[in-house]
Amino acid sequence: MSKYLPYVYLLLIVSTLLSACGPTVQPTAEPTKAPQCLRIALSMASGEANSLDTINVPASEQAVILNQVYEQLMDLDSDFVVHPQLAVSWEPNADATEWTFHLRQGVQFSDGRPFTAKDVVWTYKRLIDPNVGSEAAATLAFLNPAGIIAVDDYTVVFKTDKPVPELPVLITTKNTWIVPDGSTSESLKLNGVGTGPFIPVDFQPVQQPHRFVKNPNYWQPGLPKSECVDFYVIQEPTTRVAAIQTGEVDLVELVDFSTIPTLKGDPNVSLLETKASQSLTFSFWVDTPPFDNPKVRQALKKLIDRQAMLDTALLGFGDIGDDNPVPPSSPYAWRSTVPPRDVEGAKALLAEAGYGPGNPLKLDLNTADAIPGMVALAQLFKEQAAEAGVQVNVITNPPAEYWDNVWMKQPFCISSWLMRHPGEGLAIAYRSNSQYNETHWFRPDYDALLDAANTTVDQAARIALYKQAEQMLTEEGGVIIPVFMHMVAGIRNNCHGYVRHIRVDRFDLRNAYCDH
């Protein structure tokens, strides 16, 4: 006999006695319902490299989920202005060689540990430790580990060898999420512990969905507004659109431009558009033929029709680029107007490099449907290059494999970069020691310009140095940046509180919720 049967008999006896005594008392409250999680569709997978460790963040899936677990000293808005987060205030000394940060008190990590200055010191020393192998080491090269000091539990000082007048912005990157003192890659990989609004549930790198639940120790009263969040990776653009139209997801992090007309006609969905947010690039290795010839690089830059790429590949959702990571519309730009297309000039340069009708330049260009516009951009490049006699073979790779197996492994690829402050944007892919030097641009004179800019207190002089570095990339570098995308998200109209940030790696869901 089952061990549960005696309890069943007991329940039957009690029920009979209650019936004999009169009507059964009805419950006054409805049964508790399981919370309806906020459901998010992401466009890019991090694959097996996905992790809750902040040390390296190669793709947007990981960047988005780190936002839920961790916080930074400062938050960075879409205009690259820093605001208090775990630090409530900060100030430099007279020559900007010493910055003092005053930390928020009463904050706990999700496991109950108190947040203190020791956690900040550990986080930044770990990011610049050469034995750890962080992608942030290049952009944080101005930091000296001996100069990161916990003065007391709630005061941290950064002492630098040279002035760093924009240190608050420069130390607020996609990697600088604060982790507990003593954390390692092994301890964080599957069990991230942070001060952020959500906590991971049984995290695994490749998982559908990634679930995060409300952090009961979160320091901001009333936040987050959702009890839980589910993240799904849906890389196929039309599938993402179908998911939000049918209500299977509440928010699509990135809408492909080709599907925007469909969503514009849907009364249940709204579109959220940023200003210039992310570059699309043609990146080639400058130390590999034929790209090691500067005339070839200059010719390729001349032959493209940037406006046609903007209008066709992005359907107008973007801005023209000038072959460096700073848009011409920025006050930091070295020039505000990009020269028009010059096919005849491109032909002349190619002829000087030894290419012409009897010996056409032939190129293999790798792309993938990994980010909106990437495949269309490659096809347009092929058509435009043909007008100058250049033969381009477009290789369309599977999006799930592109960033791991193709990008940085082939000499000519379409790539993409988030918008960054010039101090970081000019370094992340172009400094000699960058982990992501995708064009093999190893120029000590370029590195010296960035070092000088980062340590120049006078703002006008600092901007002038940034502009020199931009001009060098535009005229000599191994990158064509024809356009900057406006990022577009889709959200169902019963959902509220989400604001599309200019950067994919800043994905704030603290105020987001849906009326289900």
Short mmCIF file of C-alpha atoms in Angstrom, two decimals, residues 4-500:
data_model
loop_
_atom_site.label_atom_id
_atom_site.label_comp_id
_atom_site.label_asym_id
_atom_site.label_seq_id
_atom_site.Cartn_x
_atom_site.Cartn_y
_atom_site.Cartn_z
CA TYR A 4 0.42 8.41 1.12
CA LEU A 5 -2.94 6.53 1.36
CA PRO A 6 -3.48 7.01 5.14
CA TYR A 7 -3.30 10.80 4.59
CA VAL A 8 -5.84 10.54 1.77
CA TYR A 9 -8.26 8.64 4.06
CA LEU A 10 -7.80 11.24 6.80
CA LEU A 11 -8.65 14.05 4.36
CA LEU A 12 -11.82 12.22 3.29
CA ILE A 13 -12.97 11.84 6.93
CA VAL A 14 -12.37 15.54 7.67
CA SER A 15 -14.23 16.53 4.50
CA THR A 16 -17.24 14.36 5.49
CA LEU A 17 -17.41 15.87 8.98
CA LEU A 18 -17.28 19.42 7.58
CA SER A 19 -20.11 18.64 5.16
CA ALA A 20 -22.23 17.30 7.99
CA CYS A 21 -21.73 20.44 10.04
CA GLY A 22 -22.81 22.90 7.33
CA PRO A 23 -21.51 24.61 4.18
CA THR A 24 -17.77 24.63 3.58
CA VAL A 25 -16.06 27.98 4.31
CA GLN A 26 -14.85 29.54 1.01
CA PRO A 27 -11.33 31.02 0.85
CA THR A 28 -11.27 34.82 0.90
CA ALA A 29 -8.07 35.20 -1.16
CA GLU A 30 -7.18 33.96 -4.62
CA PRO A 31 -4.41 31.37 -4.88
CA THR A 32 -0.95 32.86 -5.32
CA LYS A 33 0.02 32.97 -8.99
CA ALA A 34 3.54 32.40 -10.22
CA PRO A 35 5.02 35.72 -11.41
CA GLN A 36 5.05 36.40 -15.13
CA CYS A 37 8.65 37.08 -16.04
CA LEU A 38 9.67 39.91 -18.34
CA ARG A 39 10.65 38.14 -21.58
CA ILE A 40 13.49 39.56 -23.66
CA ALA A 41 14.68 38.47 -27.12
CA LEU A 42 18.40 39.03 -27.77
CA SER A 43 19.94 39.09 -31.23
CA MET A 44 23.50 37.91 -30.63
CA ALA A 45 24.70 34.77 -28.87
CA SER A 46 27.92 34.57 -26.88
CA GLY A 47 27.98 30.78 -27.26
CA GLU A 48 30.12 28.64 -24.99
CA ALA A 49 32.18 31.73 -24.11
CA ASN A 50 29.13 33.12 -22.30
CA SER A 51 29.88 33.71 -18.65
CA LEU A 52 28.92 35.70 -15.56
CA ASP A 53 32.56 36.74 -15.27
CA THR A 54 33.10 40.38 -16.22
CA ILE A 55 36.71 40.03 -17.32
CA ASN A 56 35.96 39.49 -21.02
CA VAL A 57 32.67 40.34 -22.74
CA PRO A 58 32.93 39.38 -26.42
CA ALA A 59 29.24 39.53 -27.41
CA SER A 60 26.05 41.34 -26.49
CA GLU A 61 24.25 38.37 -24.90
CA GLN A 62 26.83 38.33 -22.11
CA ALA A 63 26.90 42.13 -21.87
CA VAL A 64 23.14 42.27 -21.37
CA ILE A 65 22.99 39.66 -18.64
CA LEU A 66 25.92 41.18 -16.72
CA ASN A 67 23.80 44.35 -16.41
CA GLN A 68 21.29 42.43 -14.35
CA VAL A 69 23.78 41.01 -11.85
CA TYR A 70 26.30 43.80 -11.28
CA GLU A 71 26.68 47.55 -10.93
CA GLN A 72 29.52 50.02 -11.48
CA LEU A 73 30.96 52.93 -9.58
CA MET A 74 29.28 55.28 -12.07
CA ASP A 75 26.50 54.85 -14.57
CA LEU A 76 27.09 56.23 -18.07
CA ASP A 77 24.22 57.80 -19.97
CA SER A 78 23.75 57.96 -23.74
CA ASP A 79 25.69 61.25 -23.89
CA PHE A 80 28.69 59.71 -22.06
CA VAL A 81 27.98 61.68 -18.90
CA VAL A 82 28.70 59.78 -15.68
CA HIS A 83 26.19 59.60 -12.83
CA PRO A 84 26.45 58.18 -9.30
CA GLN A 85 25.79 54.49 -8.80
CA LEU A 86 27.94 52.63 -6.26
CA ALA A 87 29.97 55.82 -5.87
CA VAL A 88 27.96 58.80 -4.64
CA SER A 89 30.59 61.43 -5.44
CA TRP A 90 34.17 61.88 -6.65
CA GLU A 91 36.75 64.59 -7.06
CA PRO A 92 40.28 65.00 -8.46
CA ASN A 93 43.28 66.77 -7.01
CA ALA A 94 44.56 69.90 -8.76
CA ASP A 95 46.50 68.12 -11.51
CA ALA A 96 44.15 65.11 -11.94
CA THR A 97 46.77 62.59 -10.80
CA GLU A 98 44.63 61.52 -7.84
CA TRP A 99 40.91 60.81 -7.86
CA THR A 100 38.93 60.16 -4.67
CA PHE A 101 35.66 58.22 -4.81
CA HIS A 102 33.15 58.19 -1.95
CA LEU A 103 31.12 54.97 -1.92
CA ARG A 104 27.48 54.34 -1.20
CA GLN A 105 26.93 52.85 2.26
CA GLY A 106 24.45 50.15 3.20
CA VAL A 107 24.76 48.23 -0.08
CA GLN A 108 24.93 44.42 -0.06
CA PHE A 109 25.92 41.85 -2.60
CA SER A 110 23.21 39.37 -3.52
CA ASP A 111 24.66 36.80 -1.09
CA GLY A 112 24.43 39.27 1.81
CA ARG A 113 28.06 40.39 1.94
CA PRO A 114 28.48 44.15 2.51
CA PHE A 115 29.87 46.22 -0.36
CA THR A 116 33.07 48.08 0.63
CA ALA A 117 36.13 49.73 -0.84
CA LYS A 118 38.00 46.42 -0.85
CA ASP A 119 35.65 45.16 -3.57
CA VAL A 120 36.42 48.18 -5.76
CA VAL A 121 40.17 47.76 -5.32
CA TRP A 122 39.96 44.04 -6.14
CA THR A 123 37.81 44.66 -9.22
CA TYR A 124 40.17 47.14 -10.85
CA LYS A 125 43.40 45.40 -9.90
CA ARG A 126 42.00 42.20 -11.38
CA LEU A 127 41.08 43.95 -14.64
CA ILE A 128 44.62 45.24 -15.20
CA ASP A 129 46.46 42.14 -13.94
CA PRO A 130 48.41 40.80 -16.97
CA ASN A 131 48.06 37.25 -15.62
CA VAL A 132 44.26 37.45 -15.81
CA GLY A 133 44.03 38.35 -19.51
CA SER A 134 41.25 40.94 -19.42
CA GLU A 135 40.19 42.75 -22.57
CA ALA A 136 39.97 45.89 -20.41
CA ALA A 137 43.71 45.99 -19.71
CA ALA A 138 44.47 48.03 -22.84
CA THR A 139 41.88 50.73 -22.19
CA LEU A 140 42.77 50.89 -18.48
CA ALA A 141 46.52 51.01 -19.15
CA PHE A 142 46.80 54.37 -17.34
CA LEU A 143 45.97 52.68 -14.01
CA ASN A 144 48.75 51.60 -11.66
CA PRO A 145 47.79 48.68 -9.38
CA ALA A 146 49.81 50.18 -6.52
CA GLY A 147 47.82 53.37 -6.91
CA ILE A 148 44.36 51.82 -6.32
CA ILE A 149 43.91 52.24 -2.58
CA ALA A 150 41.11 51.63 -0.06
CA VAL A 151 41.47 54.58 2.33
CA ASP A 152 38.67 53.25 4.52
CA ASP A 153 35.58 51.08 4.00
CA TYR A 154 33.85 53.69 1.87
CA THR A 155 36.65 55.69 0.24
CA VAL A 156 38.80 54.64 -2.72
CA VAL A 157 41.65 56.61 -4.25
CA PHE A 158 43.07 56.15 -7.75
CA LYS A 159 46.62 57.54 -8.02
CA THR A 160 48.04 57.66 -11.54
CA ASP A 161 51.56 58.25 -12.80
CA LYS A 162 50.31 61.04 -15.09
CA PRO A 163 47.20 63.25 -15.11
CA VAL A 164 44.01 61.46 -16.22
CA PRO A 165 41.42 64.24 -16.41
CA GLU A 166 38.64 61.99 -17.75
CA LEU A 167 39.23 59.08 -15.38
CA PRO A 168 35.56 58.67 -14.29
CA VAL A 169 34.49 58.08 -17.91
CA LEU A 170 37.50 55.95 -18.78
CA ILE A 171 36.98 53.57 -15.84
CA THR A 172 33.31 53.08 -16.73
CA THR A 173 33.45 50.39 -19.41
CA LYS A 174 31.63 47.17 -20.25
CA ASN A 175 34.01 45.28 -17.93
CA THR A 176 34.13 47.47 -14.85
CA TRP A 177 31.26 45.85 -12.97
CA ILE A 178 32.14 45.60 -9.28
CA VAL A 179 32.72 42.05 -8.04
CA PRO A 180 33.34 40.89 -4.47
CA ASP A 181 36.85 40.98 -3.05
CA GLY A 182 38.65 37.73 -3.86
CA SER A 183 36.43 36.77 -6.80
CA THR A 184 38.02 34.70 -9.55
CA SER A 185 37.00 33.69 -13.04
CA GLU A 186 36.25 30.22 -11.74
CA SER A 187 34.01 31.46 -8.93
CA LEU A 188 32.15 33.96 -11.12
CA LYS A 189 31.70 32.01 -14.34
CA LEU A 190 28.46 30.28 -13.39
CA ASN A 191 27.71 31.97 -10.05
CA GLY A 192 27.95 35.71 -10.48
CA VAL A 193 27.51 37.64 -7.23
CA GLY A 194 26.85 41.36 -7.57
CA THR A 195 24.96 44.31 -6.14
CA GLY A 196 22.64 44.49 -9.16
CA PRO A 197 18.84 44.19 -9.31
CA PHE A 198 18.64 40.50 -10.29
CA ILE A 199 20.19 37.15 -9.37
CA PRO A 200 20.95 34.37 -11.91
CA VAL A 201 19.12 31.06 -11.60
CA ASP A 202 21.12 27.91 -12.45
CA PHE A 203 23.10 29.78 -15.09
CA GLN A 204 24.66 27.83 -17.95
CA PRO A 205 26.50 29.41 -20.94
CA VAL A 206 24.18 28.02 -23.62
CA GLN A 207 20.71 28.03 -22.18
CA GLN A 208 17.14 28.94 -23.16
CA PRO A 209 16.06 30.96 -21.36
CA HIS A 210 18.54 32.59 -18.99
CA ARG A 211 16.42 33.35 -15.92
CA PHE A 212 17.14 36.08 -13.37
CA VAL A 213 15.03 36.72 -10.27
CA LYS A 214 14.62 39.83 -8.16
CA ASN A 215 17.47 40.50 -5.74
CA PRO A 216 15.91 40.73 -2.24
CA ASN A 217 18.96 42.64 -1.00
CA TYR A 218 18.83 45.33 -3.69
CA TRP A 219 19.58 48.76 -2.25
CA GLN A 220 17.17 50.85 -4.34
CA PRO A 221 13.69 50.76 -2.73
CA GLY A 222 10.92 49.47 -4.99
CA LEU A 223 13.29 48.19 -7.65
CA PRO A 224 13.41 46.18 -9.78
CA LYS A 225 9.75 46.37 -10.77
CA SER A 226 9.70 42.89 -12.35
CA GLU A 227 9.95 39.77 -10.23
CA CYS A 228 12.02 37.96 -12.84
CA VAL A 229 13.47 38.24 -16.34
CA ASP A 230 13.87 35.56 -19.04
CA PHE A 231 16.37 36.09 -21.87
CA TYR A 232 16.05 34.20 -25.16
CA VAL A 233 18.58 34.33 -28.00
CA ILE A 234 16.73 34.58 -31.32
CA GLN A 235 19.26 35.35 -34.03
CA GLU A 236 16.96 35.11 -37.06
CA PRO A 237 15.41 38.59 -37.60
CA THR A 238 11.96 37.52 -38.82
CA THR A 239 11.67 35.03 -35.96
CA ARG A 240 12.34 37.84 -33.47
CA VAL A 241 9.60 39.92 -35.08
CA ALA A 242 7.15 37.02 -35.02
CA ALA A 243 7.92 36.45 -31.33
CA ILE A 244 7.05 40.01 -30.30
CA GLN A 245 4.00 40.21 -32.56
CA THR A 246 2.52 37.04 -31.08
CA GLY A 247 3.36 38.10 -27.53
CA GLU A 248 5.84 35.29 -26.94
CA VAL A 249 8.34 37.96 -25.89
CA ASP A 250 7.75 41.41 -24.45
CA LEU A 251 10.85 43.17 -25.73
CA VAL A 252 13.19 42.70 -28.68
CA GLU A 253 16.57 44.17 -27.87
CA LEU A 254 17.52 44.77 -31.51
CA VAL A 255 15.15 45.00 -34.48
CA ASP A 256 16.57 44.28 -37.91
CA PHE A 257 16.06 47.24 -40.23
CA SER A 258 14.41 45.06 -42.87
CA THR A 259 11.64 44.16 -40.42
CA ILE A 260 10.91 47.68 -39.17
CA PRO A 261 8.09 48.29 -41.72
CA THR A 262 6.30 45.19 -40.40
CA LEU A 263 6.46 46.37 -36.78
CA LYS A 264 5.49 49.95 -37.67
CA GLY A 265 2.14 48.61 -38.80
CA ASP A 266 1.51 46.62 -35.60
CA PRO A 267 -0.72 48.51 -33.10
CA ASN A 268 0.55 46.32 -30.24
CA VAL A 269 4.24 47.20 -30.65
CA SER A 270 6.25 50.43 -30.29
CA LEU A 271 9.73 51.12 -31.65
CA LEU A 272 12.46 52.79 -29.57
CA GLU A 273 15.23 54.42 -31.64
CA THR A 274 18.56 55.82 -30.43
CA LYS A 275 20.87 58.33 -32.08
CA ALA A 276 24.20 57.14 -33.55
CA SER A 277 24.92 54.07 -31.49
CA GLN A 278 27.02 51.42 -33.18
CA SER A 279 29.43 51.38 -36.10
CA LEU A 280 29.49 48.89 -38.94
CA THR A 281 32.99 48.42 -40.31
CA PHE A 282 35.00 46.84 -43.09
CA SER A 283 38.14 45.74 -41.26
CA PHE A 284 41.26 44.42 -42.98
CA TRP A 285 44.71 43.38 -41.79
CA VAL A 286 47.22 46.10 -42.65
CA ASP A 287 50.15 43.66 -42.41
CA THR A 288 48.70 41.23 -44.98
CA PRO A 289 48.61 41.62 -48.80
CA PRO A 290 46.96 43.38 -50.50
CA PHE A 291 45.99 45.53 -47.52
CA ASP A 292 49.60 46.15 -46.50
CA ASN A 293 49.75 48.59 -49.42
CA PRO A 294 48.40 51.97 -48.19
CA LYS A 295 47.28 52.87 -51.72
CA VAL A 296 44.96 49.85 -51.72
CA ARG A 297 43.50 50.89 -48.36
CA GLN A 298 42.99 54.45 -49.55
CA ALA A 299 41.40 53.27 -52.81
CA LEU A 300 38.88 51.08 -50.98
CA LYS A 301 37.90 54.04 -48.81
CA LYS A 302 37.37 56.25 -51.84
CA LEU A 303 35.24 53.85 -53.87
CA ILE A 304 32.40 53.30 -51.39
CA ASP A 305 29.13 55.21 -51.54
CA ARG A 306 28.37 55.88 -47.89
CA GLN A 307 25.01 57.52 -48.43
CA ALA A 308 23.80 54.57 -50.53
CA MET A 309 24.89 52.21 -47.75
CA LEU A 310 23.01 54.25 -45.17
CA ASP A 311 19.86 54.47 -47.27
CA THR A 312 19.86 50.85 -48.45
CA ALA A 313 21.46 48.71 -45.73
CA LEU A 314 20.09 50.70 -42.77
CA LEU A 315 16.98 52.18 -44.41
CA GLY A 316 18.17 55.58 -43.24
CA PHE A 317 18.42 54.58 -39.55
CA GLY A 318 21.92 55.92 -39.01
CA ASP A 319 24.60 58.48 -39.83
CA ILE A 320 27.54 58.68 -42.23
CA GLY A 321 30.92 57.54 -40.88
CA ASP A 322 34.47 58.76 -41.58
CA ASP A 323 36.61 55.62 -41.08
CA ASN A 324 37.32 56.20 -37.40
CA PRO A 325 35.15 55.44 -34.34
CA VAL A 326 34.06 59.05 -33.79
CA PRO A 327 31.04 60.17 -35.90
CA PRO A 328 31.50 63.37 -37.93
CA SER A 329 28.60 64.88 -35.97
CA SER A 330 30.53 64.60 -32.69
CA PRO A 331 32.29 67.64 -31.21
CA TYR A 332 35.33 65.33 -30.92
CA ALA A 333 35.41 64.63 -34.69
CA TRP A 334 38.51 65.72 -36.60
CA ARG A 335 36.30 66.91 -39.47
CA SER A 336 32.56 67.33 -39.81
CA THR A 337 32.22 66.61 -43.53
CA VAL A 338 33.23 63.38 -45.27
CA PRO A 339 34.58 63.77 -48.83
CA PRO A 340 32.25 62.44 -51.56
CA ARG A 341 32.78 59.17 -53.34
CA ASP A 342 35.65 59.24 -55.86
CA VAL A 343 35.66 56.18 -58.14
CA GLU A 344 38.19 57.68 -60.56
CA GLY A 345 40.52 58.53 -57.70
CA ALA A 346 40.18 54.94 -56.44
CA LYS A 347 41.06 53.59 -59.89
CA ALA A 348 44.15 55.79 -60.05
CA LEU A 349 45.39 54.58 -56.66
CA LEU A 350 44.77 50.95 -57.62
CA ALA A 351 46.73 51.48 -60.83
CA GLU A 352 49.63 52.86 -58.79
CA ALA A 353 49.41 49.74 -56.63
CA GLY A 354 49.63 47.52 -59.73
CA TYR A 355 45.96 46.67 -60.22
CA GLY A 356 43.87 47.29 -63.32
CA PRO A 357 41.85 45.62 -66.08
CA GLY A 358 44.54 43.00 -66.76
CA ASN A 359 45.19 42.36 -63.08
CA PRO A 360 42.03 43.12 -61.06
CA LEU A 361 42.16 43.33 -57.31
CA LYS A 362 40.32 40.28 -55.90
CA LEU A 363 39.06 40.17 -52.32
CA ASP A 364 37.23 37.70 -50.08
CA LEU A 365 34.90 39.61 -47.73
CA ASN A 366 33.43 37.75 -44.76
CA THR A 367 30.11 38.69 -43.23
CA ALA A 368 27.13 37.14 -41.41
CA ASP A 369 23.56 37.98 -40.47
CA ALA A 370 24.77 38.63 -36.92
CA ILE A 371 23.90 42.33 -36.66
CA PRO A 372 21.30 44.22 -38.72
CA GLY A 373 22.77 45.48 -41.98
CA MET A 374 25.93 43.35 -42.08
CA VAL A 375 24.98 41.18 -45.08
CA ALA A 376 23.38 44.03 -47.01
CA LEU A 377 26.48 46.15 -46.43
CA ALA A 378 28.72 43.42 -47.88
CA GLN A 379 26.58 43.08 -51.01
CA LEU A 380 26.59 46.84 -51.53
CA PHE A 381 30.36 46.92 -51.17
CA LYS A 382 30.67 44.23 -53.84
CA GLU A 383 28.50 46.22 -56.26
CA GLN A 384 30.25 49.53 -55.59
CA ALA A 385 33.76 48.03 -55.75
CA ALA A 386 32.97 46.50 -59.15
CA GLU A 387 32.67 50.03 -60.57
CA ALA A 388 36.37 50.49 -59.80
CA GLY A 389 37.29 47.07 -61.23
CA VAL A 390 37.61 45.36 -57.83
CA GLN A 391 36.21 41.82 -57.67
CA VAL A 392 34.72 40.99 -54.28
CA ASN A 393 33.67 37.50 -53.24
CA VAL A 394 31.16 37.84 -50.39
CA ILE A 395 31.28 34.91 -47.96
CA THR A 396 28.16 34.79 -45.77
CA ASN A 397 28.91 32.79 -42.64
CA PRO A 398 26.50 31.28 -40.07
CA PRO A 399 25.84 33.98 -37.45
CA ALA A 400 26.26 31.58 -34.54
CA GLU A 401 29.86 30.88 -35.58
CA TYR A 402 30.92 34.25 -36.92
CA TRP A 403 32.44 35.94 -33.87
CA ASP A 404 34.21 32.80 -32.67
CA ASN A 405 35.46 31.28 -35.93
CA VAL A 406 35.66 34.02 -38.56
CA TRP A 407 36.08 37.50 -37.07
CA MET A 408 39.76 38.25 -36.35
CA LYS A 409 40.67 34.96 -38.04
CA GLN A 410 40.18 36.17 -41.63
CA PRO A 411 41.96 39.20 -43.13
CA PHE A 412 38.83 40.98 -44.41
CA CYS A 413 35.64 40.97 -42.35
CA ILE A 414 32.62 43.10 -41.56
CA SER A 415 32.64 44.01 -37.90
CA SER A 416 30.76 46.23 -35.49
CA TRP A 417 31.61 48.32 -32.45
CA LEU A 418 29.57 50.04 -29.77
CA MET A 419 29.76 53.80 -29.52
CA ARG A 420 32.34 54.84 -26.95
CA HIS A 421 33.95 57.95 -25.56
CA PRO A 422 36.97 58.74 -27.80
CA GLY A 423 39.42 57.81 -25.05
CA GLU A 424 38.07 54.26 -25.11
CA GLY A 425 36.74 54.03 -28.67
CA LEU A 426 40.09 54.91 -30.25
CA ALA A 427 41.82 52.30 -28.09
CA ILE A 428 39.56 49.23 -27.89
CA ALA A 429 40.37 47.92 -31.39
CA TYR A 430 43.33 50.00 -32.49
CA ARG A 431 45.95 50.21 -29.74
CA SER A 432 48.93 47.92 -30.30
CA ASN A 433 48.20 46.00 -27.10
CA SER A 434 44.45 45.71 -27.67
CA GLN A 435 43.03 42.22 -27.35
CA TYR A 436 40.72 43.09 -30.27
CA ASN A 437 43.19 44.69 -32.68
CA GLU A 438 41.17 43.42 -35.62
CA THR A 439 43.11 45.37 -38.27
CA HIS A 440 46.64 44.51 -36.99
CA TRP A 441 47.23 48.25 -36.55
CA PHE A 442 50.45 48.24 -34.53
CA ARG A 443 51.56 51.89 -34.51
CA PRO A 444 53.60 53.22 -31.55
CA ASP A 445 53.06 56.78 -32.79
CA TYR A 446 49.29 56.22 -32.66
CA ASP A 447 49.54 54.73 -29.15
CA ALA A 448 51.58 57.74 -28.07
CA LEU A 449 48.82 60.11 -29.21
CA LEU A 450 46.28 58.26 -27.06
CA ASP A 451 48.62 58.22 -24.08
CA ALA A 452 49.16 61.96 -24.44
CA ALA A 453 45.41 62.64 -24.81
CA ASN A 454 44.51 60.61 -21.75
CA THR A 455 47.02 62.53 -19.63
CA THR A 456 46.40 66.07 -20.90
CA VAL A 457 44.46 68.19 -18.42
CA ASP A 458 43.58 71.03 -20.80
CA GLN A 459 40.39 69.96 -22.56
CA ALA A 460 41.03 71.75 -25.85
CA ALA A 461 44.52 70.27 -26.10
CA ARG A 462 43.18 66.83 -25.22
CA ILE A 463 40.52 66.98 -27.93
CA ALA A 464 43.15 68.11 -30.44
CA LEU A 465 45.16 64.95 -29.68
CA TYR A 466 42.09 62.76 -30.12
CA LYS A 467 41.52 64.42 -33.49
CA GLN A 468 45.09 63.67 -34.58
CA ALA A 469 44.55 59.98 -33.77
CA GLU A 470 41.25 59.97 -35.67
CA GLN A 471 42.84 61.54 -38.73
CA MET A 472 45.62 58.94 -38.70
CA LEU A 473 43.05 56.12 -38.66
CA THR A 474 40.95 57.71 -41.37
CA GLU A 475 43.84 58.31 -43.74
CA GLU A 476 46.12 55.34 -43.01
CA GLY A 477 44.24 52.77 -40.95
CA GLY A 478 42.85 49.39 -41.90
CA VAL A 479 39.21 50.18 -41.25
CA ILE A 480 36.38 51.63 -43.31
CA ILE A 481 33.51 52.89 -41.16
CA PRO A 482 30.84 53.94 -43.66
CA VAL A 483 27.92 54.21 -41.25
CA PHE A 484 26.86 54.44 -37.62
CA MET A 485 23.60 52.66 -36.86
CA HIS A 486 20.70 53.97 -34.85
CA MET A 487 19.74 51.04 -32.63
CA VAL A 488 16.05 50.17 -32.68
CA ALA A 489 14.28 48.07 -30.05
CA GLY A 490 10.72 46.77 -30.15
CA ILE A 491 8.48 46.68 -27.07
CA ARG A 492 4.89 45.57 -26.62
CA ASN A 493 2.56 48.39 -25.60
CA ASN A 494 1.55 46.71 -22.33
CA CYS A 495 5.16 47.06 -21.13
CA HIS A 496 6.65 50.15 -19.52
CA GLY A 497 9.79 51.63 -18.00
CA TYR A 498 12.43 50.51 -20.49
CA VAL A 499 14.60 53.14 -22.19
CA ARG A 500 16.81 52.09 -25.12
#
